[in-house]
mmCIF file of C-alpha atoms in Angstrom:
data_model
loop_
_atom_site.group_PDB
_atom_site.id
_atom_site.type_symbol
_atom_site.label_atom_id
_atom_site.label_comp_id
_atom_site.label_asym_id
_atom_site.label_seq_id
_atom_site.Cartn_x
_atom_site.Cartn_y
_atom_site.Cartn_z
ATOM 1 C CA MET T 1 105.996 36.903 207.847
ATOM 2 C CA GLY T 2 102.733 37.439 206.309
ATOM 3 C CA SER T 3 101.202 34.789 203.820
ATOM 4 C CA ALA T 4 100.263 35.301 200.165
ATOM 5 C CA ASN T 5 96.647 35.119 199.297
ATOM 6 C CA THR T 6 97.034 32.231 197.023
ATOM 7 C CA ARG T 7 97.443 29.638 199.858
ATOM 8 C CA PRO T 8 95.680 29.080 203.306
ATOM 9 C CA ALA T 9 96.918 31.821 205.789
ATOM 10 C CA TYR T 10 98.302 29.143 208.107
ATOM 11 C CA ARG T 11 100.654 27.785 205.561
ATOM 12 C CA ASP T 12 104.072 29.279 204.487
ATOM 13 C CA ALA T 13 105.727 29.555 201.109
ATOM 14 C CA HIS T 14 106.632 25.787 201.226
ATOM 15 C CA GLY T 15 103.209 24.364 202.179
ATOM 16 C CA LYS T 16 104.331 23.832 205.751
ATOM 17 C CA ILE T 17 102.262 25.276 208.586
ATOM 18 C CA ASP T 18 103.360 28.638 209.464
ATOM 19 C CA MET T 19 105.700 28.997 212.549
ATOM 20 C CA ASP T 20 103.431 31.880 213.669
ATOM 21 C CA THR T 21 100.283 29.914 213.569
ATOM 22 C CA LEU T 22 102.211 27.165 215.551
ATOM 23 C CA LEU T 23 103.181 29.719 217.949
ATOM 24 C CA VAL T 24 99.905 31.095 218.632
ATOM 25 C CA LEU T 25 98.343 27.652 218.934
ATOM 26 C CA ALA T 26 101.044 26.512 221.471
ATOM 27 C CA LEU T 27 100.368 29.786 223.464
ATOM 28 C CA LEU T 28 96.717 28.935 223.504
ATOM 29 C CA LEU T 29 97.155 25.358 224.428
ATOM 30 C CA ALA T 30 99.687 26.225 227.162
ATOM 31 C CA SER T 31 97.396 28.958 228.830
ATOM 32 C CA VAL T 32 94.181 26.842 228.558
ATOM 33 C CA TRP T 33 96.108 23.802 230.282
ATOM 34 C CA THR T 34 97.475 26.345 232.795
ATOM 35 C CA VAL T 35 93.974 27.406 234.005
ATOM 36 C CA SER T 36 92.305 24.118 233.539
ATOM 37 C CA THR T 37 94.673 21.542 235.119
ATOM 38 C CA ALA T 38 93.613 20.382 238.658
ATOM 39 C CA ARG T 39 97.049 20.432 240.394
ATOM 40 C CA LEU T 40 98.538 23.741 241.319
ATOM 41 C CA LEU T 41 102.205 22.680 240.618
ATOM 42 C CA ARG T 42 101.019 21.755 237.135
ATOM 43 C CA SER T 43 99.406 25.122 236.790
ATOM 44 C CA VAL T 44 102.659 27.006 237.670
ATOM 45 C CA ILE T 45 104.548 24.764 235.128
ATOM 46 C CA GLY T 46 102.048 25.665 232.559
ATOM 47 C CA LEU T 47 102.576 29.392 233.284
ATOM 48 C CA GLY T 48 106.332 29.006 232.895
ATOM 49 C CA LEU T 49 105.524 27.252 229.528
ATOM 50 C CA THR T 50 103.144 30.138 228.334
ATOM 51 C CA SER T 51 105.903 32.611 229.117
ATOM 52 C CA ALA T 52 108.552 30.639 227.330
ATOM 53 C CA VAL T 53 106.169 30.575 224.133
ATOM 54 C CA LEU T 54 105.334 34.195 224.525
ATOM 55 C CA ALA T 55 108.858 34.945 224.569
ATOM 56 C CA ALA T 56 109.290 33.125 221.351
ATOM 57 C CA ALA T 57 106.241 35.271 220.085
ATOM 58 C CA LEU T 58 107.853 38.485 221.053
ATOM 59 C CA PHE T 59 111.092 37.573 219.073
ATOM 60 C CA ARG T 60 108.843 36.911 215.927
ATOM 61 C CA LEU T 61 107.312 40.327 216.598
ATOM 62 C CA GLU T 62 110.681 42.051 216.418
ATOM 63 C CA ALA T 63 110.910 42.887 220.009
ATOM 64 C CA PRO T 64 114.106 40.812 221.168
ATOM 65 C CA LEU T 65 114.798 42.723 224.392
ATOM 66 C CA ALA T 66 111.224 42.144 225.592
ATOM 67 C CA GLY T 67 111.415 38.521 224.702
ATOM 68 C CA VAL T 68 114.735 38.185 226.658
ATOM 69 C CA PHE T 69 113.121 39.843 229.586
ATOM 70 C CA GLU T 70 109.895 37.761 229.269
ATOM 71 C CA LEU T 71 112.219 34.546 229.175
ATOM 72 C CA SER T 72 114.518 35.371 232.223
ATOM 73 C CA VAL T 73 112.185 37.196 234.409
ATOM 74 C CA CYS T 74 108.652 35.787 233.794
ATOM 75 C CA ALA T 75 109.335 32.171 232.660
ATOM 76 C CA ALA T 76 112.066 31.698 235.249
ATOM 77 C CA LEU T 77 111.874 33.959 238.309
ATOM 78 C CA VAL T 78 108.035 34.278 238.523
ATOM 79 C CA SER T 79 107.692 30.504 238.136
ATOM 80 C CA VAL T 80 110.339 29.984 240.947
ATOM 81 C CA ILE T 81 108.156 32.352 243.270
ATOM 82 C CA PHE T 82 105.055 30.470 242.649
ATOM 83 C CA VAL T 83 106.685 27.031 243.135
ATOM 84 C CA MET T 84 107.928 28.260 246.479
ATOM 85 C CA THR T 85 104.338 29.440 247.343
ATOM 86 C CA VAL T 86 102.727 26.276 246.232
ATOM 87 C CA ALA T 87 105.577 24.200 248.225
ATOM 88 C CA VAL T 88 104.843 26.118 251.448
ATOM 89 C CA THR T 89 101.013 26.153 251.103
ATOM 90 C CA GLN T 90 100.724 22.335 250.237
ATOM 91 C CA ARG T 91 101.432 20.356 253.314
ATOM 92 C CA LEU T 92 102.835 17.130 252.771
ATOM 93 C CA THR T 93 103.847 14.225 255.030
ATOM 94 C CA LYS T 94 107.341 12.656 254.776
ATOM 95 C CA ASP T 95 105.907 9.492 253.354
ATOM 96 C CA ASP T 96 103.746 11.432 250.898
ATOM 97 C CA LEU T 97 106.807 13.506 249.883
ATOM 98 C CA SER T 98 109.055 10.306 249.198
ATOM 99 C CA ALA T 99 106.281 8.580 247.415
ATOM 100 C CA ARG T 100 105.815 11.452 245.003
ATOM 101 C CA GLN T 101 109.570 11.807 244.417
ATOM 102 C CA ARG T 102 109.703 7.904 243.415
ATOM 103 C CA GLN T 103 106.750 8.492 241.138
ATOM 104 C CA MET T 104 108.266 11.574 239.496
ATOM 105 C CA LEU T 105 111.636 9.742 238.940
ATOM 106 C CA LYS T 106 109.840 6.932 237.294
ATOM 107 C CA ARG T 107 107.911 9.295 234.988
ATOM 108 C CA SER T 108 110.905 11.716 234.149
ATOM 109 C CA TRP T 109 113.209 9.154 232.509
ATOM 110 C CA PRO T 110 112.497 10.261 228.861
ATOM 111 C CA ILE T 111 113.380 13.934 229.801
ATOM 112 C CA PRO T 112 117.231 13.414 229.010
ATOM 113 C CA LEU T 113 116.416 11.505 225.933
ATOM 114 C CA LEU T 114 114.253 14.232 224.782
ATOM 115 C CA VAL T 115 116.633 16.924 225.470
ATOM 116 C CA ALA T 116 119.536 15.096 223.594
ATOM 117 C CA VAL T 117 117.019 14.587 220.674
ATOM 118 C CA VAL T 118 116.206 18.241 220.573
ATOM 119 C CA ALA T 119 119.671 19.270 220.735
ATOM 120 C CA VAL T 120 120.984 17.071 217.874
ATOM 121 C CA VAL T 121 118.097 18.278 215.669
ATOM 122 C CA ILE T 122 118.871 21.977 216.442
ATOM 123 C CA PHE T 123 122.445 21.664 215.733
ATOM 124 C CA ARG T 124 122.084 19.479 212.469
ATOM 125 C CA HIS T 125 119.727 22.380 211.125
ATOM 126 C CA ARG T 126 121.955 25.098 211.949
ATOM 127 C CA THR T 127 123.311 27.053 209.138
ATOM 128 C CA PRO T 128 125.633 30.259 208.595
ATOM 129 C CA ALA T 129 122.345 32.119 207.746
ATOM 130 C CA ASN T 130 120.487 30.828 210.711
ATOM 131 C CA PRO T 131 123.071 30.528 213.385
ATOM 132 C CA PHE T 132 120.399 30.445 216.283
ATOM 133 C CA PHE T 133 122.408 33.013 218.151
ATOM 134 C CA ALA T 134 121.753 36.791 218.000
ATOM 135 C CA THR T 135 124.614 38.724 216.178
ATOM 136 C CA GLY T 136 123.734 42.169 217.547
ATOM 137 C CA ILE T 137 120.873 44.130 218.903
ATOM 138 C CA SER T 138 119.595 47.577 217.888
ATOM 139 C CA THR T 139 120.503 50.370 220.360
ATOM 140 C CA ASP T 140 116.964 51.866 219.633
ATOM 141 C CA VAL T 141 115.380 50.492 222.809
ATOM 142 C CA ARG T 142 118.452 51.485 224.984
ATOM 143 C CA SER T 143 118.283 55.063 223.739
ATOM 144 C CA MET T 144 114.533 55.019 224.096
ATOM 145 C CA LEU T 145 114.759 54.060 227.830
ATOM 146 C CA TRP T 146 117.492 56.103 228.822
ATOM 147 C CA ASN T 147 117.117 59.487 226.650
ATOM 148 C CA GLU T 148 113.120 59.654 226.171
ATOM 149 C CA ARG T 149 111.576 57.549 228.882
ATOM 150 C CA GLN T 150 113.418 58.429 231.947
ATOM 151 C CA LEU T 151 110.314 58.762 233.991
ATOM 152 C CA ASP T 152 109.678 55.196 233.354
ATOM 153 C CA LEU T 153 112.979 54.125 234.867
ATOM 154 C CA VAL T 154 112.252 56.397 237.898
ATOM 155 C CA GLY T 155 108.881 54.742 238.289
ATOM 156 C CA GLU T 156 110.551 51.227 237.819
ATOM 157 C CA MET T 157 113.020 51.971 240.542
ATOM 158 C CA LEU T 158 110.091 53.275 242.959
ATOM 159 C CA VAL T 159 108.165 50.049 242.338
ATOM 160 C CA LEU T 160 111.220 47.863 243.008
ATOM 161 C CA LEU T 161 111.841 49.865 246.127
ATOM 162 C CA ALA T 162 108.187 49.622 247.156
ATOM 163 C CA GLY T 163 108.316 45.849 246.501
ATOM 164 C CA ALA T 164 111.499 45.275 248.588
ATOM 165 C CA PHE T 165 110.018 47.331 251.392
ATOM 166 C CA ALA T 166 106.558 45.356 251.260
ATOM 167 C CA THR T 167 108.648 42.092 251.221
ATOM 168 C CA VAL T 168 110.629 43.116 254.226
ATOM 169 C CA MET T 169 107.478 44.354 256.169
ATOM 170 C CA LEU T 170 105.750 40.949 255.290
ATOM 171 C CA PHE T 171 108.798 38.912 256.777
ATOM 172 C CA LYS T 172 108.899 41.015 259.904
ATOM 173 C CA GLU T 173 105.363 40.346 260.413
ATOM 174 C CA ALA T 174 105.853 36.568 259.916
ATOM 175 C CA LYS T 175 108.666 36.634 262.659
ATOM 176 C CA LYS T 176 106.461 38.422 265.209
ATOM 177 C CA MET C 1 100.832 50.788 209.059
ATOM 178 C CA THR C 2 98.113 49.700 206.874
ATOM 179 C CA GLY C 3 100.145 47.004 205.176
ATOM 180 C CA ILE C 4 100.606 45.229 208.464
ATOM 181 C CA LEU C 5 96.954 45.737 209.492
ATOM 182 C CA SER C 6 95.744 43.961 206.430
ATOM 183 C CA SER C 7 98.143 40.868 206.933
ATOM 184 C CA SER C 8 96.851 37.707 208.500
ATOM 185 C CA PHE C 9 100.064 37.549 210.375
ATOM 186 C CA PHE C 10 98.917 40.684 212.466
ATOM 187 C CA TRP C 11 95.305 39.497 212.979
ATOM 188 C CA LEU C 12 96.571 35.924 214.071
ATOM 189 C CA TYR C 13 98.678 37.506 217.085
ATOM 190 C CA ALA C 14 95.819 39.980 217.858
ATOM 191 C CA PHE C 15 93.459 36.893 218.116
ATOM 192 C CA GLY C 16 96.081 35.201 220.389
ATOM 193 C CA ALA C 17 96.366 38.128 222.559
ATOM 194 C CA LEU C 18 92.742 38.643 222.751
ATOM 195 C CA ALA C 19 92.261 34.888 223.599
ATOM 196 C CA LEU C 20 95.060 35.283 226.461
ATOM 197 C CA VAL C 21 93.068 38.307 228.077
ATOM 198 C CA ALA C 22 89.815 36.281 227.900
ATOM 199 C CA ILE C 23 91.331 33.202 229.369
ATOM 200 C CA GLY C 24 92.951 35.223 232.140
ATOM 201 C CA ALA C 25 89.642 36.965 232.879
ATOM 202 C CA PHE C 26 87.581 33.911 232.796
ATOM 203 C CA ALA C 27 90.130 32.156 235.165
ATOM 204 C CA MET C 28 90.117 35.273 237.448
ATOM 205 C CA LEU C 29 86.272 34.918 237.734
ATOM 206 C CA VAL C 30 86.043 31.099 238.465
ATOM 207 C CA ALA C 31 89.356 31.026 240.699
ATOM 208 C CA MET C 32 88.514 29.563 244.179
ATOM 209 C CA ASN C 33 92.362 29.705 245.249
ATOM 210 C CA LEU C 34 94.596 32.743 245.697
ATOM 211 C CA VAL C 35 97.495 31.112 243.779
ATOM 212 C CA ARG C 36 95.221 30.409 240.938
ATOM 213 C CA LEU C 37 93.781 34.052 240.880
ATOM 214 C CA LEU C 38 97.392 35.225 240.654
ATOM 215 C CA ILE C 39 98.127 32.976 237.784
ATOM 216 C CA ALA C 40 94.966 34.260 236.164
ATOM 217 C CA ILE C 41 96.189 37.843 236.606
ATOM 218 C CA GLU C 42 99.564 36.817 234.910
ATOM 219 C CA MET C 43 97.696 35.291 231.956
ATOM 220 C CA LEU C 44 95.986 38.595 231.646
ATOM 221 C CA ILE C 45 99.058 40.679 231.755
ATOM 222 C CA LYS C 46 100.676 38.236 229.118
ATOM 223 C CA GLY C 47 97.841 39.103 226.841
ATOM 224 C CA VAL C 48 98.642 42.798 227.303
ATOM 225 C CA THR C 49 102.380 42.203 226.620
ATOM 226 C CA LEU C 50 101.423 40.665 223.322
ATOM 227 C CA PHE C 51 99.283 43.458 222.476
ATOM 228 C CA LEU C 52 101.926 46.113 223.172
ATOM 229 C CA ALA C 53 104.398 44.389 221.117
ATOM 230 C CA LEU C 54 101.832 43.984 218.337
ATOM 231 C CA ALA C 55 100.902 47.738 218.534
ATOM 232 C CA GLY C 56 104.731 48.565 218.449
ATOM 233 C CA LEU C 57 105.177 46.449 215.313
ATOM 234 C CA ALA C 58 102.006 48.008 213.590
ATOM 235 C CA SER C 59 103.201 51.580 214.455
ATOM 236 C CA GLY C 60 106.619 51.083 213.511
ATOM 237 C CA ASN C 61 107.665 52.391 216.988
ATOM 238 C CA ARG C 62 109.307 49.199 218.413
ATOM 239 C CA GLY C 63 111.600 50.882 220.718
ATOM 240 C CA LEU C 64 108.699 52.530 222.640
ATOM 241 C CA ALA C 65 106.869 49.110 222.775
ATOM 242 C CA GLN C 66 109.958 47.269 224.116
ATOM 243 C CA SER C 67 110.465 50.004 226.680
ATOM 244 C CA ALA C 68 106.901 49.636 227.716
ATOM 245 C CA ILE C 69 106.946 45.878 227.736
ATOM 246 C CA VAL C 70 109.970 46.060 230.051
ATOM 247 C CA THR C 71 108.440 48.445 232.572
ATOM 248 C CA LEU C 72 105.249 46.135 232.639
ATOM 249 C CA ILE C 73 107.469 43.066 233.217
ATOM 250 C CA VAL C 74 109.204 44.936 236.120
ATOM 251 C CA ILE C 75 105.792 46.039 237.668
ATOM 252 C CA GLU C 76 104.390 42.404 237.061
ATOM 253 C CA VAL C 77 107.365 40.732 239.010
ATOM 254 C CA VAL C 78 107.184 42.985 241.854
ATOM 255 C CA LEU C 79 103.302 42.702 242.108
ATOM 256 C CA MET C 80 103.629 38.826 242.048
ATOM 257 C CA ILE C 81 106.268 38.993 244.767
ATOM 258 C CA VAL C 82 104.259 41.162 247.046
ATOM 259 C CA ALA C 83 101.129 39.052 246.275
ATOM 260 C CA ASN C 84 102.702 35.979 246.939
ATOM 261 C CA GLY C 85 104.069 37.301 250.204
ATOM 262 C CA LEU C 86 100.550 38.245 251.130
ATOM 263 C CA VAL C 87 99.240 34.721 250.256
ATOM 264 C CA LEU C 88 101.891 33.202 252.576
ATOM 265 C CA GLY C 89 101.044 35.716 255.319
ATOM 266 C CA LEU C 90 97.384 34.861 254.894
ATOM 267 C CA PHE C 91 98.258 31.131 254.941
ATOM 268 C CA ARG C 92 100.241 31.352 258.193
ATOM 269 C CA GLN C 93 97.449 33.089 259.978
ATOM 270 C CA ARG C 94 94.380 31.206 258.655
ATOM 271 C CA GLY C 95 95.857 28.118 257.267
ATOM 272 C CA THR C 96 94.100 28.346 253.852
ATOM 273 C CA ILE C 97 94.451 30.057 250.535
ATOM 274 C CA SER C 98 90.759 29.831 249.495
ATOM 275 C CA THR C 99 89.420 32.816 247.839
ATOM 276 C CA GLN C 100 86.510 32.638 250.446
ATOM 277 C CA LEU C 101 88.884 33.840 253.034
ATOM 278 C CA LEU C 102 88.929 37.257 251.500
ATOM 279 C CA ASN C 103 85.513 37.966 252.697
ATOM 280 C CA GLU C 104 86.685 37.596 256.192
ATOM 281 C CA VAL C 105 89.985 39.582 255.896
ATOM 282 C CA LYS C 106 88.116 42.880 256.566
ATOM 283 C CA GLU C 107 86.812 41.634 260.030
#
């Protein structure tokens, strides 16, 4: 993962730009875009993108379980929560909404094309040595969580219960 | 541990984590909107997550680092759910999500 002293730090053994440099650059670009973009919805999309890039960085840092959690929970669940909040707090009339939908449909036609191109590229570069799918995961984290950090699990359960309780209380207040 | 500390790989990710924390802190300071404030807090937490993973790699204690990250993510999600619920509650009561509103909440 590290680079030799004879070549620039951002280039790998083949002279190409290093994957880690690309990841950190993408992480910084995504985070700067997230905090600087004018629209809230774009900001939320940027947050999801930052989480996805961070998940890839966690895989590079040999923390696959943390990467999976980051991708599934932060990039997906938290983004959905933010999208819901933005949707409720941004009041739009029906005309505004339909105009925006038409605009989005016009703009998003290249997305399926892009997805297809990326899928073809990925599957063309698949080799037995680099199958793109994890073949196994160390039991190290599981034993660490279940045998040595039980107090963390108790704390997590308490935090989850507190969150559920707080959410119930909030909706109760809203009904009143 | 000294091997990884002298590699550019380590310092590259350390710079990335530090930049994330700085971006999050700056965004928190300038946020005029409660949702933006929460997004800034998320950025800060992402920087801390990266630092934890890096510390695990440097110390060779990856299991502990990953369990700490999982705990951090659980707390982060619950925090975001409750905070977004509070933002929605404030929006229903006051009709705005401006941070200026926070000065009036205690009244």
